[in-house]
CSV table of C-alpha atoms and ligand atoms in Angstrom, one decimal:
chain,number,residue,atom,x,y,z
D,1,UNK,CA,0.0,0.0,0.0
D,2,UNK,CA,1.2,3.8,-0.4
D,3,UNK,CA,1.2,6.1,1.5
D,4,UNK,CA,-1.8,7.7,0.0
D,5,UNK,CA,-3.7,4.6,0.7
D,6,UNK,CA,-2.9,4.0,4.2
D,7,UNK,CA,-3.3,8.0,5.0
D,8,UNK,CA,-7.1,7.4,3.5
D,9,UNK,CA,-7.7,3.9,5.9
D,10,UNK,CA,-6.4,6.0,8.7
D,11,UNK,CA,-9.3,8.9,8.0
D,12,UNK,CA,-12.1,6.3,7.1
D,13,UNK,CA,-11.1,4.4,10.9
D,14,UNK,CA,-11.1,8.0,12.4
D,15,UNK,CA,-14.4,8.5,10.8
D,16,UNK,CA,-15.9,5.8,12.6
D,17,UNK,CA,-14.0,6.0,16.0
D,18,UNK,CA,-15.1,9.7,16.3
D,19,UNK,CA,-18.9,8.5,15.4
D,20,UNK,CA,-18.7,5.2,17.4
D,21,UNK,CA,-17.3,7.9,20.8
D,22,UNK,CA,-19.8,10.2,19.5
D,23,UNK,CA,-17.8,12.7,18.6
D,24,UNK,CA,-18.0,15.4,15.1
D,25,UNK,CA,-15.3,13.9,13.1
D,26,UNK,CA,-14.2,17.7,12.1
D,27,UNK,CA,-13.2,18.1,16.0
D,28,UNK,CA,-10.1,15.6,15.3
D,29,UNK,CA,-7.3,16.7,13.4
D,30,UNK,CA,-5.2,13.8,12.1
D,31,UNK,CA,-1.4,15.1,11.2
D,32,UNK,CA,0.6,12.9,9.3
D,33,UNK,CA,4.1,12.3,10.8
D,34,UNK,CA,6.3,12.2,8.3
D,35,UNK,CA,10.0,12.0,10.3
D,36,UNK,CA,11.1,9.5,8.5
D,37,UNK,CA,9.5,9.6,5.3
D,38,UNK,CA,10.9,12.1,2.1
D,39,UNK,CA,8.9,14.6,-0.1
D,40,UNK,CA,7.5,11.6,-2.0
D,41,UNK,CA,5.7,10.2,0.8
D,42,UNK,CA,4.3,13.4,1.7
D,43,UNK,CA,3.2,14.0,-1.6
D,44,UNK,CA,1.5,10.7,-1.7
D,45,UNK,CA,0.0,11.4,1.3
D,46,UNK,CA,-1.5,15.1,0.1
D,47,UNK,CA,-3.2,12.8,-2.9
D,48,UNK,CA,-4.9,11.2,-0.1
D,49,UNK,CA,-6.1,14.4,1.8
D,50,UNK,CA,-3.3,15.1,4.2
D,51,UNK,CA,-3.1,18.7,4.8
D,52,UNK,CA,-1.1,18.5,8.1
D,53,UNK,CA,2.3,16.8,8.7
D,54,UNK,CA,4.6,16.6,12.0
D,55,UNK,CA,8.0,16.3,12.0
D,56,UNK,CA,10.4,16.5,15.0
D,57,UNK,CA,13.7,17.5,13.2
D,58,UNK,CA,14.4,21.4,12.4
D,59,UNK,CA,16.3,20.1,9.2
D,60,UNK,CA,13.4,17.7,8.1
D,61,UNK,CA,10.5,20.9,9.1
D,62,UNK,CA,12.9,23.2,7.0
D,63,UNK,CA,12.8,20.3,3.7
D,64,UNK,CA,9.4,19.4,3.7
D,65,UNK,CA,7.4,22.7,4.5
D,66,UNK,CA,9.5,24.5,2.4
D,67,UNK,CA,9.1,22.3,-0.1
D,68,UNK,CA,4.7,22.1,0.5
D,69,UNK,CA,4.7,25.4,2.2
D,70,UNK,CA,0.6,25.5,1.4
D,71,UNK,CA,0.1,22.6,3.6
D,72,UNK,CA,0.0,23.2,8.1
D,73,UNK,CA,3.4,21.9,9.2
D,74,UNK,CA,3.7,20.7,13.2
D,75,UNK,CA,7.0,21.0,15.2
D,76,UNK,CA,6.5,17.6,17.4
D,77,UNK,CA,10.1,17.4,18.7
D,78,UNK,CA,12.6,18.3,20.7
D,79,UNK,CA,13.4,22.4,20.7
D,80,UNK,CA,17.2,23.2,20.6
D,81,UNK,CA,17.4,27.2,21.8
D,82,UNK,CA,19.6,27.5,18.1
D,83,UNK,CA,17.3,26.0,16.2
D,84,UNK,CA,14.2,28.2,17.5
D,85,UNK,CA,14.5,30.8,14.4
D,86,UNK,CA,14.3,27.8,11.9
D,87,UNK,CA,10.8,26.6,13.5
D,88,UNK,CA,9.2,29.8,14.4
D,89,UNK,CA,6.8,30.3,11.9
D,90,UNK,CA,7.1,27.5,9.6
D,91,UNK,CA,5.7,25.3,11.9
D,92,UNK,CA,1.7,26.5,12.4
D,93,UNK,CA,1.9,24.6,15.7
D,94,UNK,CA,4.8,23.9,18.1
D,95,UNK,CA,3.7,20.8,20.3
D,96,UNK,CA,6.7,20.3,22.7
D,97,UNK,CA,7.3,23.6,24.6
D,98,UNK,CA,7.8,22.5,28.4
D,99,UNK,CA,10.7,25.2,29.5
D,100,UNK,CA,10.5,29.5,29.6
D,101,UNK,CA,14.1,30.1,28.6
D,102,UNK,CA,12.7,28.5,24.8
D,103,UNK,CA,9.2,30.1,25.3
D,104,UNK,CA,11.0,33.3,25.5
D,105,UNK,CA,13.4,33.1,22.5
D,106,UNK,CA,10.3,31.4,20.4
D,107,UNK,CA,8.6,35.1,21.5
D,108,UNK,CA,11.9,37.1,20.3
D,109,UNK,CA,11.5,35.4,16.7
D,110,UNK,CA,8.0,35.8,16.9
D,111,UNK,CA,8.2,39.2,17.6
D,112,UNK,CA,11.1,39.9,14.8
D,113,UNK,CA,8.5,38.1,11.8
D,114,UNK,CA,5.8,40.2,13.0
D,115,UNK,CA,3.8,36.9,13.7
D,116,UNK,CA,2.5,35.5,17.0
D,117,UNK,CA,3.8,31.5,17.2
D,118,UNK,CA,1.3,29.0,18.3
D,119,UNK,CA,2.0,26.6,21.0
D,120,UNK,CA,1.1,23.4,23.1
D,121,UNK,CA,2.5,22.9,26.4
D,122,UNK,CA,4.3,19.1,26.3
D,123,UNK,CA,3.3,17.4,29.9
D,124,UNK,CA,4.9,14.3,31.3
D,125,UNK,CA,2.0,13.1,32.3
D,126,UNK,CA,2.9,9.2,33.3
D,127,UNK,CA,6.2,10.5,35.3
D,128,UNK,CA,8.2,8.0,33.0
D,129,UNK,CA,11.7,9.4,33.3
D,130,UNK,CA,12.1,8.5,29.1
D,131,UNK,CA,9.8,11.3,28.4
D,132,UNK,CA,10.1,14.6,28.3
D,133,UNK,CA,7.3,16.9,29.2
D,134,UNK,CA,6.4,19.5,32.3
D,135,UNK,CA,5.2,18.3,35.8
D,136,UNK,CA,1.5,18.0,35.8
D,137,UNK,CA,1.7,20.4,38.5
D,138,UNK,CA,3.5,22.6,37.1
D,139,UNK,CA,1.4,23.4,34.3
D,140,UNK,CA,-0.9,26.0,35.0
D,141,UNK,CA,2.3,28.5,36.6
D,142,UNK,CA,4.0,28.1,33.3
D,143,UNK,CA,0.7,28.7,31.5
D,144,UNK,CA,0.6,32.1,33.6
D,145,UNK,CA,4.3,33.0,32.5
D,146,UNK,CA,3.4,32.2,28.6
D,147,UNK,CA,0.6,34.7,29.2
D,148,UNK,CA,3.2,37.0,29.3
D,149,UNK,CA,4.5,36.8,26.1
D,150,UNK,CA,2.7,39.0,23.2
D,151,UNK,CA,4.2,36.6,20.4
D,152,UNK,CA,3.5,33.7,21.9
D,153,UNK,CA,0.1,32.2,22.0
D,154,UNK,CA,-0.9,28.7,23.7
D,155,UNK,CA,-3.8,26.7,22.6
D,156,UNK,CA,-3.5,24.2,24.4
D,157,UNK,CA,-1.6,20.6,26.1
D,158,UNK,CA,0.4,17.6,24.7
D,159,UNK,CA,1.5,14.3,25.7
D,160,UNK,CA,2.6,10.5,25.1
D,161,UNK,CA,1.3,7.7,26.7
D,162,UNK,CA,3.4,5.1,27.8
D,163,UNK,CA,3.5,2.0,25.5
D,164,UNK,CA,2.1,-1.1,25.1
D,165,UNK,CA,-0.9,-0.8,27.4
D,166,UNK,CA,-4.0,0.5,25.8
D,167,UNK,CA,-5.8,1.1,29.5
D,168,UNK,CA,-2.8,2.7,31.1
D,169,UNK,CA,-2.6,5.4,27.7
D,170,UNK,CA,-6.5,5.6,27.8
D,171,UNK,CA,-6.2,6.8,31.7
D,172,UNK,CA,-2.9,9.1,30.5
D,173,UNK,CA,-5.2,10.8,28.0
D,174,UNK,CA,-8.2,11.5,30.3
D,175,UNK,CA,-5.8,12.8,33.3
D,176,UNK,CA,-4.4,15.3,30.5
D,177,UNK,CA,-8.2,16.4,29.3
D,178,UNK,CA,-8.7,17.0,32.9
D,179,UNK,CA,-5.9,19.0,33.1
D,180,UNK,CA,-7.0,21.3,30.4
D,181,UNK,CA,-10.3,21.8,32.2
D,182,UNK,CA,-8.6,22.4,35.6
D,183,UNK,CA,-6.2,24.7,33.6
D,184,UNK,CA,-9.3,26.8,32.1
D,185,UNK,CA,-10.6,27.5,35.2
D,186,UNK,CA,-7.3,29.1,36.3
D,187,UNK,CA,-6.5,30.9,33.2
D,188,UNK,CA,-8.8,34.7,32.3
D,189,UNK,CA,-11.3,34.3,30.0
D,190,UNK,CA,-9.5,35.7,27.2
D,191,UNK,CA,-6.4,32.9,27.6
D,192,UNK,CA,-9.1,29.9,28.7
D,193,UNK,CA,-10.7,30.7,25.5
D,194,UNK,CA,-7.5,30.1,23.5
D,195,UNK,CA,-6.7,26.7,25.3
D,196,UNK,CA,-8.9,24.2,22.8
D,197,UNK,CA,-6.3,21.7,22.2
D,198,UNK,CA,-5.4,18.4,23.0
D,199,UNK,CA,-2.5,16.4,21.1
D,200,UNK,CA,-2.7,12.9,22.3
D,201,UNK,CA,-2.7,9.8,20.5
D,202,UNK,CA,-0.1,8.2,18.1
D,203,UNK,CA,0.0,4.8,15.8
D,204,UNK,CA,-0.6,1.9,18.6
D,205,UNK,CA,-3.1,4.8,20.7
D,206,UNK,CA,-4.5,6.9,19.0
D,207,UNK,CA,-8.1,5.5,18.9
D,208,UNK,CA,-8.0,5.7,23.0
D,209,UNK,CA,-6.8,9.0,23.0
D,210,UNK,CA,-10.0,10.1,20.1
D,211,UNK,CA,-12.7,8.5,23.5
D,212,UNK,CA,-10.7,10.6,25.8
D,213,UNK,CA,-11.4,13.8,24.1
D,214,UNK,CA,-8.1,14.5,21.4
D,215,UNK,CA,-8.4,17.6,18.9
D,216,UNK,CA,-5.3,16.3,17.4
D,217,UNK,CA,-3.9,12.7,16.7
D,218,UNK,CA,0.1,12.6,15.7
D,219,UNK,CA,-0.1,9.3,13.3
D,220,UNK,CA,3.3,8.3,11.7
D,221,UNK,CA,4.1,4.8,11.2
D,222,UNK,CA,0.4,3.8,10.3
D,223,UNK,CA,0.7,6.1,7.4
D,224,UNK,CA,4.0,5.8,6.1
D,225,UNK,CA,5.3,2.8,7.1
D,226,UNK,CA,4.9,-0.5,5.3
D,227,UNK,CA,5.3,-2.8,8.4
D,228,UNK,CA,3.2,-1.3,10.7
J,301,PLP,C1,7.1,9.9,16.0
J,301,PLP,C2,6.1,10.6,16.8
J,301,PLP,C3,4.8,10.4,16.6
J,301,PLP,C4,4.2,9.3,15.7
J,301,PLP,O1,4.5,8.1,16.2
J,301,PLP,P1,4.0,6.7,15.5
J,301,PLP,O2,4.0,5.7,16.5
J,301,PLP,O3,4.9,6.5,14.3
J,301,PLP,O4,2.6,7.0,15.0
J,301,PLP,C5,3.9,11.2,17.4
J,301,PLP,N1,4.3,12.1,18.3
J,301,PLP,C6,5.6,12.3,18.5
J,301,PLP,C7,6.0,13.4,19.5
J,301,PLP,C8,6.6,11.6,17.8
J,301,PLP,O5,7.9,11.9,18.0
């Protein structure tokens, strides 16, 4: 199968997930991870109605949006301090923000395109020491300090579930969606109304993740790769 196939399988399951949880299937955005994959993939996937891709790389952002710059591109990895300018910008949405020092130089290149950057706050929410992320507890301080910022504008939380247990990811997701109610009801009105998003959910997860309330699903491997 291509990847234009296996992007349109993806959408037809979502489809009936989001009807089977009883959800509007516009309120889940499926992004196409394409880390690993080249311009052809991506293009393949575009014939299948992708119109938004995640990548965790700066290089691999800077090939492939640059190369489909009409398409929403996602910035799902990592953030090196140097490699802020690259990602501010091109990326519509920045998923992984979890420290102040980057939310403040992601504001600096905001402010110098004359754009205001998008951003999810990236919480650790099983306490797995793999995974990166901010303290559950932490969350709505730092949402606070990011209200600061002019350029910078959150929308809402991200995380990854542990692996290989379907319950334990299911209860991951729902403690995060309760987070993003319990932040709302901290934040003013004008910020709560901003926070809309939750990216949760990835190959193996992210039909659990749809039940416990995901706006955004970060699907890779079931889209571009030919074992999964
Ligand atoms: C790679 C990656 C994904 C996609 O994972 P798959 O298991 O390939 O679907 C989602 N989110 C993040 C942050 C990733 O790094």
């Amino acid at each position: 199968m291509s990847a234009r196939e296996r992007y349109r399988s993806v959408r037809e399951e979502l489809e009936s997930v989001c009807e089977d949880a009883g959800r509007p299937f516009e309120t889940v955005h499926l992004v196409a991870v394409s880390k690993t994959v080249g311009t052809d993939e991506v293009a393949s996937a575009i014939e299948g109605g992708a119109s938004d891709f995640g990548e965790n790389r700066p290089e691999g952002l800077i090939e492939k949006a640059d190369a489909f710059p009409d398409k929403r591109w996602h910035f799902i990895g990592n953030i090196q301090s140097r490699r802020i300018v690259d990602i501010v910008g091109r990326a519509s949405l920045i998923h992984s923000l979890y420290q102040f020092k980057h939310a403040q130089k992601i504001n600096d290149v905001a402010q110098e395109k004359g754009i205001v950057q998008d951003v999810l706050i990236e919480v650790n929410v099983s306490g797995e020491e793999s995974k990166s992320g901010l303290n559950p507890r932490e969350v709505v301080e730092f949402a606070q300090q990011l209200g600061e910022l002019d350029h910078v504008r959150l929308r809402g939380l991200m995380t990854m579930a542990p692996q290989g247990d379907l319950d334990r990811a299911r209860e991951v997701f729902e403690e995060l969606a309760y987070l993003k109610e319990l932040l709302c009801s901290q934040l003013d009105d004008k910020m709560a109304a901003e926070v809309d998003e939750l990216s949760m959910g990835m190959s193996e997860d992210w039909r659990e993740a749809v039940y416990a309330g995901a706006t955004i699903i970060r699907v890779g491997r079931a889209i571009f790769s030919e074992e999964f």
